[in-house]
């Protein structure tokens, strides 16, 4: 009995720390070159990194919609989104987050509280604008 | 008893149907940010407002760009879409010599076509259409005697647009036609000189007098300067709305163009007398990408999905300048170079230009 409980404990711990492939992919991204203020935004390596981040974020959001209990994945999604929103004036990351916001609004807002007010506000603003544009247009 | 019941019924239905109009809309407007240096004015002894550019006597201070305040009172003016706003200053932006101090209450002019103010709600987010709130506050103060009916072209000068002595120089240190007006040439000569100067930059278009006249004309200059003045730091999702406002402010649109989606802009703008260069085989071969479009062209983008599309104003010739809508892309890249357009291109649903609109 004692060993069974111990095994269950380790198993639950392992589950808690297990990352989904989408989260691992987001974690593996080195976004520092995007954050540099002096970065040349038309440079091919800059654009390639931005594209990689956009693709990884899109896949991660699709994964999070299916599995909203993966907290690490959602935290990573927000971390990468903030970097993309700060470096892309078109705010495309906001649009990528819309499916997650629409399906899991309460969870979405709850997770945002983990981030600074400024970052949370930025994400909220971008997602709401993107959702409204999709629904009611941009005119 | 029957009479009493019917009387009660009438009273209940009256109570249910009647509510004060101001209680139906609770204004979300909390804060105002000045996006240019604006004259703060006072009422005259009879409580009248005068925003006439010739009238300097009621100017109390210049409120510098970046200052913030709260709305105390609003008053619709005779021109539709224009308001006098009484603002209590909560922050006076440093760096400009001014008499304005925090706590001052000043009247400023606001026009929805050419706004020099941005409005924010409790959460600090921008209110895109503040007119409902302004009218609600006006009604609350008993000032809503002239309700705005419909958005129409506003004729005449904007009081926030220019200083009285030099009509070419706007408030906010924003010089609209400084270069053109600095010489002693007539407007016609001035235009020709400017066209000659830009001929090298214009490349192919320099041989096309109609397009050169459009691109170097005052309406395009006004449209571009309006866009520059009102641009945000990043996208708000209202690209088409901001382009429409700039078109209306410059006079290139006769009235506020209807339509919600940018991808329908070609049809909407044709109704305003604009033409699509891409529909002319002579030009469609030349315009392969946004940098080939003439200066001042309104470029419309769409793809074969349900996406709303995008619209931008080209601010200069060739690779000079940038592409503006509701924000500045902070580079010389057009929408086709944005992360969104690149992703759709990777997925085989590329965005393309469907309209390069000008008004010859």
Short mmCIF file of C-alpha atoms in Angstrom, two decimals:
data_model
loop_
_atom_site.label_atom_id
_atom_site.label_comp_id
_atom_site.label_asym_id
_atom_site.label_seq_id
_atom_site.Cartn_x
_atom_site.Cartn_y
_atom_site.Cartn_z
CA UNK A 1 0.00 0.00 0.00
CA UNK A 2 2.81 2.36 1.01
CA UNK A 3 4.71 1.67 -2.22
CA UNK A 4 1.57 2.13 -4.31
CA UNK A 5 0.97 5.55 -2.77
CA UNK A 6 4.60 6.49 -3.32
CA UNK A 7 4.38 5.38 -6.94
CA UNK A 8 1.18 7.38 -7.42
CA UNK A 9 2.85 10.44 -5.92
CA UNK A 10 5.85 10.23 -8.28
CA UNK A 11 3.58 9.55 -11.22
CA UNK A 12 1.45 12.65 -10.48
CA UNK A 13 4.61 14.74 -10.08
CA UNK A 14 5.94 13.48 -13.40
CA UNK A 15 2.63 14.34 -15.06
CA UNK A 16 2.71 17.83 -13.62
CA UNK A 17 6.16 18.56 -15.03
CA UNK A 18 5.63 16.84 -18.38
CA UNK A 19 5.63 19.37 -21.21
CA UNK A 20 3.54 18.96 -24.29
CA UNK A 21 5.56 19.03 -27.55
CA UNK A 22 4.00 22.39 -28.40
CA UNK A 23 5.16 23.90 -25.09
CA UNK A 24 8.64 22.47 -25.57
CA UNK A 25 8.80 24.01 -29.01
CA UNK A 26 7.86 27.43 -27.62
CA UNK A 27 10.42 27.06 -24.85
CA UNK A 28 13.11 26.15 -27.38
CA UNK A 29 12.63 29.41 -29.29
CA UNK A 30 15.37 31.94 -28.75
CA UNK A 31 13.44 35.19 -29.06
CA UNK A 32 16.18 37.53 -27.84
CA UNK A 33 17.12 38.72 -31.36
CA UNK A 34 13.49 39.82 -31.85
CA UNK A 35 13.53 41.87 -28.66
CA UNK A 36 16.61 43.87 -29.55
CA UNK A 37 15.57 47.44 -30.25
CA UNK A 38 18.35 47.91 -32.81
CA UNK A 39 17.34 44.81 -34.78
CA UNK A 40 16.92 45.22 -38.54
CA UNK A 41 13.33 44.20 -39.09
CA UNK A 42 13.82 43.45 -42.75
CA UNK A 43 16.79 41.16 -42.13
CA UNK A 44 16.11 37.58 -43.34
CA UNK A 45 17.22 35.95 -40.07
CA UNK A 46 14.91 38.26 -38.13
CA UNK A 47 11.97 37.42 -40.42
CA UNK A 48 12.76 33.70 -40.25
CA UNK A 49 12.75 33.74 -36.46
CA UNK A 50 9.49 35.71 -36.44
CA UNK A 51 7.94 33.14 -38.82
CA UNK A 52 9.11 30.26 -36.63
CA UNK A 53 7.60 31.92 -33.56
CA UNK A 54 4.30 32.57 -35.39
CA UNK A 55 4.07 28.94 -36.56
CA UNK A 56 4.96 27.55 -33.14
CA UNK A 57 2.45 29.85 -31.47
CA UNK A 58 -0.31 28.87 -33.91
CA UNK A 59 0.28 25.15 -33.25
CA UNK A 60 0.48 25.75 -29.51
CA UNK A 61 -2.84 27.62 -29.46
CA UNK A 62 -4.51 24.78 -31.39
CA UNK A 63 -3.07 22.35 -28.82
CA UNK A 64 -4.20 24.53 -25.88
CA UNK A 65 -7.76 24.71 -27.23
CA UNK A 66 -7.85 20.88 -27.12
CA UNK A 67 -6.06 20.62 -23.79
CA UNK A 68 -6.79 23.75 -21.72
CA UNK A 69 -5.52 22.17 -18.49
CA UNK A 70 -1.89 22.38 -19.61
CA UNK A 71 -0.86 25.42 -17.60
CA UNK A 72 2.75 25.39 -18.76
CA UNK A 73 1.62 25.48 -22.37
CA UNK A 74 -0.67 28.47 -21.75
CA UNK A 75 2.04 30.34 -19.87
CA UNK A 76 4.45 29.74 -22.75
CA UNK A 77 1.83 30.91 -25.24
CA UNK A 78 1.47 34.19 -23.37
CA UNK A 79 5.24 34.63 -23.01
CA UNK A 80 5.82 34.26 -26.75
CA UNK A 81 2.75 36.36 -27.57
CA UNK A 82 4.08 39.28 -25.53
CA UNK A 83 7.39 39.20 -27.43
CA UNK A 84 5.59 39.04 -30.77
CA UNK A 85 3.15 41.82 -29.86
CA UNK A 86 6.02 44.06 -28.76
CA UNK A 87 7.93 43.50 -32.00
CA UNK A 88 5.13 43.34 -34.58
CA UNK A 89 3.10 46.53 -35.06
CA UNK A 90 0.50 44.50 -37.00
CA UNK A 91 -0.28 42.65 -33.72
CA UNK A 92 -0.81 39.33 -35.48
CA UNK A 93 -0.23 37.37 -32.25
CA UNK A 94 -3.54 38.80 -30.99
CA UNK A 95 -5.32 37.18 -33.91
CA UNK A 96 -3.59 33.85 -33.28
CA UNK A 97 -4.84 33.87 -29.67
CA UNK A 98 -8.48 34.45 -30.62
CA UNK A 99 -9.54 30.73 -30.73
CA UNK A 100 -8.18 30.19 -27.21
CA UNK A 101 -9.85 33.39 -25.96
CA UNK A 102 -13.18 32.40 -27.49
CA UNK A 103 -13.15 28.81 -26.22
CA UNK A 104 -11.61 29.33 -22.78
CA UNK A 105 -12.27 32.93 -21.86
CA UNK A 106 -12.26 32.50 -18.08
CA UNK A 107 -9.13 30.41 -18.12
CA UNK A 108 -7.50 32.88 -20.50
CA UNK A 109 -8.18 35.84 -18.23
CA UNK A 110 -7.17 33.88 -15.12
CA UNK A 111 -3.80 32.98 -16.62
CA UNK A 112 -3.20 36.57 -17.68
CA UNK A 113 -3.12 37.57 -14.02
CA UNK A 114 0.25 35.85 -13.73
CA UNK A 115 1.76 38.51 -15.99
CA UNK A 116 2.45 42.16 -15.37
CA UNK A 117 -0.49 44.54 -15.79
CA UNK A 118 1.17 46.12 -18.83
CA UNK A 119 1.71 42.80 -20.60
CA UNK A 120 -1.73 41.47 -19.66
CA UNK A 121 -3.33 44.67 -20.91
CA UNK A 122 -1.39 44.44 -24.18
CA UNK A 123 -2.57 40.87 -24.80
CA UNK A 124 -6.16 41.64 -23.83
CA UNK A 125 -6.22 44.69 -26.09
CA UNK A 126 -4.77 42.81 -29.08
CA UNK A 127 -7.08 39.82 -28.71
CA UNK A 128 -10.20 41.92 -28.29
CA UNK A 129 -9.28 44.04 -31.33
CA UNK A 130 -8.61 40.94 -33.43
CA UNK A 131 -11.85 39.26 -32.34
CA UNK A 132 -13.84 42.40 -33.11
CA UNK A 133 -12.19 42.75 -36.52
CA UNK A 134 -13.04 39.17 -37.43
CA UNK A 135 -16.64 39.67 -36.28
CA UNK A 136 -17.40 43.20 -37.41
CA UNK A 137 -14.67 44.13 -39.87
CA UNK A 138 -12.07 46.86 -39.80
CA UNK A 139 -14.12 49.79 -41.10
CA UNK B 1 -62.05 49.26 -9.22
CA UNK B 2 -61.71 48.68 -12.97
CA UNK B 3 -60.62 52.30 -13.44
CA UNK B 4 -58.15 51.97 -10.63
CA UNK B 5 -56.63 48.81 -12.22
CA UNK B 6 -56.36 50.42 -15.63
CA UNK B 7 -54.77 53.49 -14.04
CA UNK B 8 -52.19 51.25 -12.32
CA UNK B 9 -51.53 49.47 -15.66
CA UNK B 10 -51.00 52.77 -17.45
CA UNK B 11 -48.62 53.97 -14.76
CA UNK B 12 -46.62 50.72 -14.84
CA UNK B 13 -46.33 50.75 -18.65
CA UNK B 14 -45.30 54.43 -18.54
CA UNK B 15 -42.61 53.69 -15.97
CA UNK B 16 -41.33 50.74 -17.99
CA UNK B 17 -41.23 52.62 -21.27
CA UNK B 18 -39.81 55.91 -19.97
CA UNK B 19 -36.28 56.25 -18.81
CA UNK B 20 -34.16 59.35 -19.13
CA UNK B 21 -32.16 59.14 -22.33
CA UNK B 22 -28.88 59.72 -20.52
CA UNK B 23 -29.43 56.77 -18.24
CA UNK B 24 -29.51 54.38 -21.22
CA UNK B 25 -25.88 55.03 -22.03
CA UNK B 26 -23.31 55.14 -19.30
CA UNK B 27 -20.32 56.83 -20.91
CA UNK B 28 -17.18 54.72 -20.80
CA UNK B 29 -15.10 57.78 -21.59
CA UNK B 30 -12.60 58.36 -18.77
CA UNK B 31 -9.56 60.11 -20.08
CA UNK B 32 -8.38 62.26 -22.97
CA UNK B 33 -4.88 62.41 -24.41
CA UNK B 34 -3.83 65.37 -26.57
CA UNK B 35 -2.23 64.21 -29.82
CA UNK B 36 -1.16 67.73 -30.82
CA UNK B 37 -0.62 71.15 -29.27
CA UNK B 38 -4.12 72.57 -28.93
CA UNK B 39 -5.40 75.99 -27.89
CA UNK B 40 -7.27 75.93 -24.59
CA UNK B 41 -10.02 78.53 -24.59
CA UNK B 42 -12.53 80.02 -22.18
CA UNK B 43 -16.21 80.87 -22.48
CA UNK B 44 -17.20 84.49 -23.00
CA UNK B 45 -19.14 86.43 -20.37
CA UNK B 46 -22.43 85.07 -21.75
CA UNK B 47 -21.22 81.48 -21.59
CA UNK B 48 -20.76 81.23 -25.36
CA UNK B 49 -17.96 79.30 -27.02
CA UNK B 50 -16.00 80.70 -29.93
CA UNK B 51 -13.49 78.49 -31.71
CA UNK B 52 -13.04 80.87 -34.64
CA UNK B 53 -9.43 80.87 -35.78
CA UNK B 54 -9.51 84.65 -35.99
CA UNK B 55 -10.54 84.89 -32.36
CA UNK B 56 -7.45 84.91 -30.17
CA UNK B 57 -8.91 86.77 -27.23
CA UNK B 58 -10.36 83.72 -25.50
CA UNK B 59 -7.21 81.60 -25.69
CA UNK B 60 -6.03 80.93 -22.17
CA UNK B 61 -3.14 78.56 -22.88
CA UNK B 62 -1.66 76.10 -25.34
CA UNK B 63 -2.11 72.56 -24.07
CA UNK B 64 0.96 70.62 -25.24
CA UNK B 65 0.93 67.31 -27.07
CA UNK B 66 0.92 64.33 -24.70
CA UNK B 67 -1.06 66.13 -21.98
CA UNK B 68 -3.96 64.30 -20.37
CA UNK B 69 -7.27 65.30 -18.88
CA UNK B 70 -10.81 64.33 -18.03
CA UNK B 71 -13.98 65.56 -19.71
CA UNK B 72 -16.03 67.88 -17.52
CA UNK B 73 -18.59 69.05 -20.07
CA UNK B 74 -19.31 68.65 -23.78
CA UNK B 75 -21.25 70.89 -26.13
CA UNK B 76 -22.20 69.92 -29.70
CA UNK B 77 -21.33 72.72 -32.12
CA UNK B 78 -23.22 73.79 -35.23
CA UNK B 79 -21.13 71.71 -37.63
CA UNK B 80 -22.11 68.09 -37.37
CA UNK B 81 -19.55 65.88 -35.69
CA UNK B 82 -17.87 68.79 -33.92
CA UNK B 83 -17.86 69.46 -30.20
CA UNK B 84 -16.51 71.87 -27.64
CA UNK B 85 -15.02 69.87 -24.79
CA UNK B 86 -14.34 71.28 -21.36
CA UNK B 87 -11.34 69.40 -20.06
CA UNK B 88 -9.81 69.35 -16.61
CA UNK B 89 -6.08 68.81 -17.11
CA UNK B 90 -4.65 65.96 -15.05
CA UNK B 91 -1.20 66.02 -16.63
CA UNK B 92 0.60 68.70 -18.62
CA UNK B 93 3.27 67.24 -20.88
CA UNK B 94 6.71 68.64 -20.09
CA UNK B 95 9.05 70.19 -22.63
CA UNK B 96 6.78 72.90 -24.05
CA UNK B 97 6.52 76.42 -22.70
CA UNK B 98 2.89 76.86 -21.67
CA UNK B 99 0.72 78.59 -19.13
CA UNK B 100 -1.38 75.45 -18.69
CA UNK B 101 -1.07 73.77 -15.30
CA UNK B 102 -2.61 70.65 -13.82
CA UNK B 103 -6.11 71.27 -12.55
CA UNK B 104 -6.89 73.92 -15.19
CA UNK B 105 -10.22 73.65 -16.96
CA UNK B 106 -10.10 74.65 -20.63
CA UNK B 107 -12.40 74.36 -23.65
CA UNK B 108 -10.95 72.66 -26.71
CA UNK B 109 -12.33 71.99 -30.16
CA UNK B 110 -12.98 68.41 -31.32
CA UNK B 111 -13.98 67.15 -34.75
CA UNK B 112 -14.54 63.45 -35.42
CA UNK B 113 -13.15 63.86 -38.93
CA UNK B 114 -9.89 65.42 -37.83
CA UNK B 115 -9.41 64.49 -34.18
CA UNK B 116 -6.52 65.97 -32.24
CA UNK B 117 -7.50 64.07 -29.15
CA UNK B 118 -7.68 60.39 -28.33
CA UNK B 119 -10.25 59.05 -25.89
CA UNK B 120 -9.68 56.23 -23.43
CA UNK B 121 -11.94 54.14 -21.24
CA UNK B 122 -11.46 52.95 -17.67
CA UNK B 123 -9.12 50.17 -18.77
CA UNK B 124 -6.93 52.60 -20.70
CA UNK B 125 -8.12 51.27 -24.05
CA UNK B 126 -8.89 53.66 -26.84
CA UNK B 127 -12.52 54.48 -27.62
CA UNK B 128 -12.80 54.44 -31.39
CA UNK B 129 -16.13 56.21 -31.74
CA UNK B 130 -16.41 58.72 -28.89
CA UNK B 131 -19.39 60.57 -30.34
CA UNK B 132 -21.99 58.53 -28.41
CA UNK B 133 -20.26 59.31 -25.13
CA UNK B 134 -19.76 62.97 -25.97
CA UNK B 135 -23.43 63.31 -26.78
CA UNK B 136 -24.44 61.46 -23.62
CA UNK B 137 -22.37 63.84 -21.49
CA UNK B 138 -23.83 66.80 -23.38
CA UNK B 139 -27.36 65.55 -22.73
CA UNK B 140 -26.56 65.12 -19.07
CA UNK B 141 -25.44 68.75 -18.89
CA UNK B 142 -28.45 69.91 -20.88
CA UNK B 143 -26.22 70.95 -23.79
CA UNK B 144 -27.46 68.60 -26.51
CA UNK B 145 -29.63 71.04 -28.40
CA UNK B 146 -28.00 70.36 -31.78
CA UNK B 147 -27.76 66.60 -32.12
CA UNK B 148 -25.43 65.34 -34.85
CA UNK B 149 -27.56 63.57 -37.45
CA UNK B 150 -25.22 62.09 -40.00
CA UNK B 151 -21.56 62.25 -40.78
CA UNK B 152 -21.04 64.58 -43.71
CA UNK B 153 -18.10 66.43 -45.16
CA UNK B 154 -17.19 69.31 -42.90
CA UNK B 155 -16.55 72.41 -44.90
CA UNK B 156 -14.31 75.23 -43.77
CA UNK B 157 -11.10 75.31 -41.77
CA UNK B 158 -10.54 73.26 -38.66
CA UNK B 159 -9.71 75.56 -35.71
CA UNK B 160 -7.09 73.07 -34.56
CA UNK B 161 -5.52 73.00 -38.01
CA UNK B 162 -3.61 76.22 -38.31
CA UNK B 163 -2.35 79.24 -36.48
CA UNK B 164 -4.06 82.45 -37.49
CA UNK B 165 -1.05 84.29 -38.83
CA UNK B 166 0.27 81.48 -41.00
CA UNK B 167 -2.45 79.26 -42.38
CA UNK B 168 0.10 76.83 -43.76
CA UNK B 169 1.44 76.07 -40.32
CA UNK B 170 -0.66 73.87 -38.09
CA UNK B 171 -0.83 73.92 -34.27
CA UNK B 172 1.24 71.01 -32.90
CA UNK B 173 4.33 72.25 -34.85
CA UNK B 174 2.96 70.27 -37.72
CA UNK B 175 3.96 71.88 -40.98
CA UNK B 176 1.66 70.74 -43.72
CA UNK B 177 2.72 72.77 -46.71
CA UNK B 178 5.82 74.49 -45.37
CA UNK B 179 8.07 73.41 -48.22
CA UNK B 180 5.60 74.43 -50.90
CA UNK B 181 4.66 77.74 -49.34
CA UNK B 182 8.12 78.90 -48.42
CA UNK B 183 8.92 80.05 -51.95
CA UNK B 184 7.37 83.07 -53.59
CA UNK B 185 6.05 81.03 -56.52
CA UNK B 186 2.39 80.80 -57.43
CA UNK B 187 0.61 77.56 -56.46
CA UNK B 188 0.78 76.31 -60.06
CA UNK B 189 4.50 77.04 -60.36
CA UNK B 190 5.04 75.55 -56.96
CA UNK B 191 3.39 72.30 -57.98
CA UNK B 192 5.44 72.09 -61.17
CA UNK B 193 8.64 72.69 -59.23
CA UNK B 194 7.73 69.99 -56.75
CA UNK B 195 6.82 67.60 -59.54
CA UNK B 196 10.19 68.20 -61.22
CA UNK B 197 11.96 67.57 -57.94
CA UNK B 198 10.17 64.31 -57.42
CA UNK B 199 10.42 63.12 -61.01
CA UNK B 200 13.52 61.11 -60.33
CA UNK B 201 11.90 59.47 -57.31
CA UNK B 202 8.65 58.84 -59.14
CA UNK B 203 10.40 56.80 -61.84
CA UNK B 204 7.88 55.47 -64.33
CA UNK B 205 5.08 57.68 -63.01
CA UNK B 206 7.00 60.89 -63.72
CA UNK B 207 5.83 60.65 -67.36
CA UNK B 208 2.19 60.45 -66.36
CA UNK B 209 0.96 63.98 -65.67
CA UNK B 210 -2.41 62.87 -64.29
CA UNK B 211 -0.88 60.65 -61.67
CA UNK B 212 1.85 63.17 -60.84
CA UNK B 213 -0.78 65.84 -60.28
CA UNK B 214 -2.73 63.52 -58.00
CA UNK B 215 0.33 62.32 -56.05
CA UNK B 216 1.86 65.77 -55.59
CA UNK B 217 -1.45 67.56 -55.13
CA UNK B 218 -2.63 69.19 -51.92
CA UNK B 219 -5.37 66.62 -51.28
CA UNK B 220 -2.88 63.74 -51.09
CA UNK B 221 -0.59 65.83 -48.87
CA UNK B 222 -3.52 66.51 -46.58
CA UNK B 223 -4.49 62.83 -46.54
CA UNK B 224 -0.96 61.72 -45.68
CA UNK B 225 -0.50 64.37 -42.99
CA UNK B 226 -3.86 63.42 -41.46
CA UNK B 227 -2.74 59.78 -41.36
CA UNK B 228 0.60 60.68 -39.83
CA UNK B 229 -1.01 62.82 -37.17
CA UNK B 230 -3.59 60.22 -36.16
CA UNK B 231 -1.57 57.04 -36.42
CA UNK B 232 -1.23 54.77 -33.41
CA UNK B 233 1.87 52.89 -32.31
CA UNK B 234 0.41 49.56 -33.33
CA UNK B 235 -2.65 48.12 -35.04
CA UNK B 236 -6.05 48.65 -33.44
CA UNK B 237 -7.85 46.59 -36.08
CA UNK B 238 -9.41 49.70 -37.62
CA UNK B 239 -7.24 50.15 -40.72
CA UNK B 240 -10.16 50.84 -43.03
CA UNK B 241 -11.78 53.29 -40.62
CA UNK B 242 -8.64 55.39 -40.33
CA UNK B 243 -8.07 55.40 -44.09
CA UNK B 244 -11.67 56.51 -44.59
CA UNK B 245 -11.19 59.34 -42.11
CA UNK B 246 -8.05 60.51 -43.90
CA UNK B 247 -9.83 60.38 -47.26
CA UNK B 248 -12.71 62.40 -45.86
CA UNK B 249 -10.45 64.96 -44.16
CA UNK B 250 -8.49 65.51 -47.38
CA UNK B 251 -11.62 65.89 -49.51
CA UNK B 252 -10.74 62.85 -51.64
CA UNK B 253 -13.98 61.27 -50.43
CA UNK B 254 -17.20 63.21 -50.81
CA UNK B 255 -18.81 61.57 -47.79
CA UNK B 256 -17.82 58.98 -45.20
CA UNK B 257 -17.53 55.79 -47.26
CA UNK B 258 -19.77 52.99 -46.01
CA UNK B 259 -18.55 49.41 -45.61
CA UNK B 260 -17.02 47.36 -42.83
CA UNK B 261 -14.43 45.24 -44.54
CA UNK B 262 -11.23 46.51 -46.11
CA UNK B 263 -11.44 43.86 -48.83
CA UNK B 264 -14.56 45.66 -50.14
CA UNK B 265 -12.76 49.00 -50.29
CA UNK B 266 -12.31 48.87 -54.07
CA UNK B 267 -16.07 48.97 -54.59
CA UNK B 268 -16.64 51.50 -51.80
CA UNK B 269 -13.96 53.89 -53.05
CA UNK B 270 -15.04 53.64 -56.67
CA UNK B 271 -18.37 55.03 -55.50
CA UNK B 272 -16.37 58.03 -54.26
CA UNK B 273 -14.94 58.67 -57.71
CA UNK B 274 -11.63 56.84 -57.24
CA UNK B 275 -10.21 54.53 -59.90
CA UNK B 276 -8.39 51.23 -59.54
CA UNK B 277 -5.13 51.31 -61.48
CA UNK B 278 -4.96 47.51 -61.39
CA UNK B 279 -8.03 47.33 -63.60
CA UNK B 280 -6.15 49.16 -66.35
CA UNK B 281 -3.92 46.73 -68.25
CA UNK B 282 -1.41 49.54 -68.89
CA UNK B 283 -0.78 49.96 -65.15
CA UNK B 284 -1.43 46.45 -63.86
CA UNK B 285 1.74 45.21 -65.60
CA UNK B 286 3.80 47.92 -63.92
CA UNK B 287 2.39 47.58 -60.40
CA UNK B 288 3.75 44.19 -59.33
CA UNK B 289 4.15 45.03 -55.67
CA UNK B 290 3.21 47.89 -53.31
CA UNK B 291 6.47 49.76 -53.88
CA UNK B 292 5.51 50.18 -57.56
CA UNK B 293 2.29 52.04 -56.65
CA UNK B 294 2.27 55.82 -56.94
CA UNK B 295 2.55 58.06 -53.89
CA UNK B 296 -0.78 58.64 -52.17
CA UNK B 297 -2.37 55.51 -53.62
CA UNK B 298 -4.78 53.64 -51.36
CA UNK B 299 -3.70 50.01 -51.60
CA UNK B 300 -6.27 47.29 -50.89
CA UNK B 301 -5.18 43.74 -49.98
CA UNK B 302 -7.22 40.52 -49.84
CA UNK B 303 -6.81 36.77 -50.17
CA UNK B 304 -9.17 33.90 -50.97
CA UNK B 305 -10.32 33.37 -47.39
CA UNK B 306 -12.97 34.98 -45.18
CA UNK B 307 -10.35 37.37 -43.74
CA UNK B 308 -11.43 41.05 -43.69
CA UNK B 309 -8.42 42.18 -45.76
CA UNK B 310 -6.28 45.25 -45.26
CA UNK B 311 -5.92 48.76 -46.64
CA UNK B 312 -3.00 51.20 -46.51
CA UNK B 313 -2.01 54.63 -47.81
CA UNK B 314 1.35 54.84 -49.57
CA UNK B 315 3.16 57.90 -48.29
CA UNK B 316 5.93 58.30 -50.87
CA UNK B 317 7.39 57.12 -54.17
CA UNK B 318 9.10 53.75 -54.67
CA UNK B 319 10.77 52.42 -51.57
CA UNK B 320 10.73 55.79 -49.83
CA UNK B 321 8.18 56.49 -47.14
CA UNK B 322 5.92 53.96 -45.52
CA UNK B 323 2.39 52.50 -45.59
CA UNK B 324 -0.10 53.99 -43.15
CA UNK B 325 -3.54 53.02 -41.95
CA UNK B 326 -4.47 53.16 -38.25
CA UNK B 327 -0.83 52.70 -37.25
CA UNK B 328 2.71 53.08 -38.43
CA UNK B 329 4.32 49.75 -39.43
CA UNK B 330 7.66 51.26 -38.24
CA UNK B 331 9.43 50.09 -41.37
CA UNK B 332 9.25 50.58 -45.11
CA UNK B 333 7.46 47.26 -45.47
CA UNK B 334 3.88 47.00 -46.65
CA UNK B 335 1.20 44.67 -45.33
CA UNK B 336 2.45 41.97 -47.73
CA UNK B 337 5.64 41.76 -45.64
CA UNK B 338 3.76 41.45 -42.33
CA UNK B 339 3.95 38.21 -40.30
CA UNK B 340 0.29 37.56 -41.10
CA UNK B 341 0.68 37.89 -44.87
CA UNK B 342 3.85 35.79 -44.77
CA UNK B 343 2.06 33.02 -42.89
CA UNK B 344 -0.83 32.94 -45.36
CA UNK B 345 1.70 32.85 -48.20
CA UNK B 346 3.39 29.81 -46.58
CA UNK B 347 0.02 28.11 -46.37
CA UNK B 348 -0.70 28.69 -50.06
CA UNK B 349 -3.37 31.38 -49.53
CA UNK B 350 -1.32 34.47 -50.27
CA UNK B 351 -2.57 37.99 -49.87
CA UNK B 352 -2.34 40.11 -53.00
CA UNK B 353 -3.11 43.67 -54.01
CA UNK B 354 -6.64 43.89 -55.39
CA UNK B 355 -6.78 47.65 -55.59
CA UNK B 356 -4.42 50.59 -56.12
CA UNK B 357 -6.87 53.44 -55.85
CA UNK B 358 -6.25 57.03 -56.88
CA UNK B 359 -8.52 59.97 -57.71
CA UNK B 360 -7.23 61.62 -60.90
#
